[in-house]
Amino acid sequence: MAKYLLLKHYRGAPAAVNDVPMDRWSPEEIAAHVQYMNDFAARLEKAGEFVDGQALAPEGAWVRYDGEGRPPVTDGPFAETKDLIAGWMIIDVDSYERAVELAGELSAAPGAGGKPIHEWLELRPFLTAPPTITE
């Protein structure tokens, strides 16, 4: 089994086919989208392929260490992930091909007008071993 992160983006990915921003969806469209996501996760959980998933709130801050005895620094001149990442799901599957299959299915979640979004999802494997250094 291999773990993969499926990232849902607000911005930064190629445009979806049904590219209507969620803040313009009706409450019923949002409810249908959330239900699709929950049903998808429940099916994967039953199959032993679901690890975790969360939608993210738009609030957030960058934080970094600023030296001994100094308070952490927040924010900075960086792209705000709260503007980019909408949520994530972690799956644990037998192959890369299965991860691609599931990401494709998740991409079909309904959006505006109840039509599939066909959104691009970022699929990233978990690092399972430290990189090898060769000279």
Coordinates of C-alpha atoms in Angstrom, one line a residue:
M1 CA 0.0 0.0 0.0
A2 CA 1.1 3.5 -0.7
K3 CA -0.2 6.8 0.6
Y4 CA -1.1 9.7 -1.6
L5 CA -2.3 13.2 -0.9
L6 CA -5.1 14.5 -3.1
L7 CA -5.1 18.3 -3.0
K8 CA -8.1 20.4 -4.0
H9 CA -7.2 23.9 -5.0
Y10 CA -9.1 27.1 -5.1
R11 CA -6.7 28.7 -7.5
G12 CA -3.4 27.7 -9.1
A13 CA -4.5 24.6 -10.9
P14 CA -5.6 24.6 -14.5
A15 CA -9.2 25.8 -14.9
A16 CA -11.9 23.2 -14.3
V17 CA -14.5 22.5 -17.0
N18 CA -17.3 23.7 -14.7
D19 CA -15.2 26.7 -13.5
V20 CA -17.8 28.5 -11.3
P21 CA -16.2 29.6 -8.0
M22 CA -17.8 28.0 -5.0
D23 CA -18.8 31.3 -3.5
R24 CA -21.3 31.7 -6.4
W25 CA -22.9 28.2 -5.8
S26 CA -26.3 27.9 -4.2
P27 CA -26.7 26.3 -0.8
E28 CA -28.1 23.2 -2.6
E29 CA -25.1 23.0 -4.9
I30 CA -22.7 23.2 -2.0
A31 CA -24.7 20.5 -0.1
A32 CA -24.6 18.2 -3.1
H33 CA -20.8 18.7 -3.4
V34 CA -20.2 18.0 0.3
Q35 CA -22.5 14.9 0.1
Y36 CA -20.5 13.6 -2.9
M37 CA -17.2 14.1 -1.0
N38 CA -18.6 12.4 2.1
D39 CA -20.0 9.4 0.1
F40 CA -16.7 9.1 -1.7
A41 CA -14.8 9.0 1.6
A42 CA -17.2 6.5 3.2
R43 CA -16.9 4.2 0.2
L44 CA -13.0 4.4 0.4
E45 CA -13.1 3.9 4.1
K46 CA -15.2 0.7 3.7
A47 CA -12.6 -0.5 1.1
G48 CA -9.7 0.3 3.5
E49 CA -8.3 3.0 1.1
F50 CA -9.3 6.1 3.1
V51 CA -6.9 7.6 5.6
D52 CA -8.2 11.1 6.3
G53 CA -9.6 14.2 4.6
Q54 CA -10.5 17.7 5.5
A55 CA -11.9 20.9 4.0
L56 CA -9.9 23.9 5.0
A57 CA -11.3 27.3 6.3
P58 CA -10.1 30.4 4.4
E59 CA -8.4 31.8 7.5
G60 CA -4.7 31.0 8.2
A61 CA -1.2 32.5 8.6
W62 CA 2.4 31.7 7.9
V63 CA 4.5 31.1 11.0
R64 CA 8.2 30.7 11.4
Y65 CA 10.8 30.5 14.2
D66 CA 12.6 33.8 14.6
G67 CA 15.4 32.9 17.0
E68 CA 15.9 31.9 20.7
G69 CA 13.7 34.0 23.0
R70 CA 11.9 35.8 20.2
P71 CA 8.2 35.2 19.4
P72 CA 7.4 33.4 16.2
V73 CA 7.0 35.6 13.1
T74 CA 3.7 35.4 11.2
D75 CA 2.9 36.1 7.6
G76 CA 5.4 37.1 5.0
P77 CA 6.0 37.7 1.3
F78 CA 4.6 34.3 0.2
A79 CA 1.7 33.0 -1.7
E80 CA -1.2 32.5 0.7
T81 CA -2.1 28.8 0.8
K82 CA -5.5 29.8 2.2
D83 CA -6.1 31.3 -1.3
L84 CA -4.9 28.2 -3.0
I85 CA -5.8 25.0 -1.1
A86 CA -9.4 24.2 -0.5
G87 CA -8.9 20.8 1.2
W88 CA -7.2 17.5 1.0
M89 CA -7.7 13.7 1.2
I90 CA -5.2 11.0 2.0
I91 CA -5.7 7.6 0.5
D92 CA -3.7 4.4 0.9
V93 CA -3.9 2.3 -2.2
D94 CA -2.2 -0.6 -3.9
S95 CA -0.8 1.3 -6.9
Y96 CA -0.3 4.7 -8.5
E97 CA -2.9 3.6 -11.1
R98 CA -5.5 3.2 -8.4
A99 CA -4.6 6.6 -7.0
V100 CA -5.1 8.2 -10.4
E101 CA -8.4 6.3 -10.8
L102 CA -9.7 7.7 -7.5
A103 CA -8.5 11.2 -8.2
G104 CA -10.3 11.1 -11.5
E105 CA -13.5 10.0 -9.7
L106 CA -13.1 12.7 -7.1
S107 CA -12.7 15.3 -9.8
A108 CA -16.3 14.6 -10.9
A109 CA -17.8 16.0 -7.7
P110 CA -20.8 18.2 -8.6
G111 CA -20.5 21.9 -8.7
A112 CA -22.6 24.8 -10.2
G113 CA -25.8 23.5 -11.8
G114 CA -25.2 20.1 -10.3
K115 CA -22.8 19.3 -13.1
P116 CA -19.4 17.6 -12.5
I117 CA -16.6 20.1 -11.8
H118 CA -14.0 18.2 -13.7
E119 CA -11.5 20.0 -11.5
W120 CA -7.8 19.3 -11.5
L121 CA -6.6 17.6 -8.3
E122 CA -2.9 17.5 -7.3
L123 CA -1.9 13.9 -6.6
R124 CA 1.3 13.6 -4.5
P125 CA 2.8 10.4 -3.0
F126 CA 4.0 10.5 0.5
L127 CA 7.8 10.3 0.9
T128 CA 8.5 6.8 2.1
A129 CA 12.2 6.9 2.5
P130 CA 14.8 9.6 2.8
P131 CA 16.4 10.6 -0.5
T132 CA 19.6 8.8 -1.3
I133 CA 22.7 10.9 -1.8
T134 CA 25.1 9.6 -4.5
E135 CA 28.4 11.2 -5.5

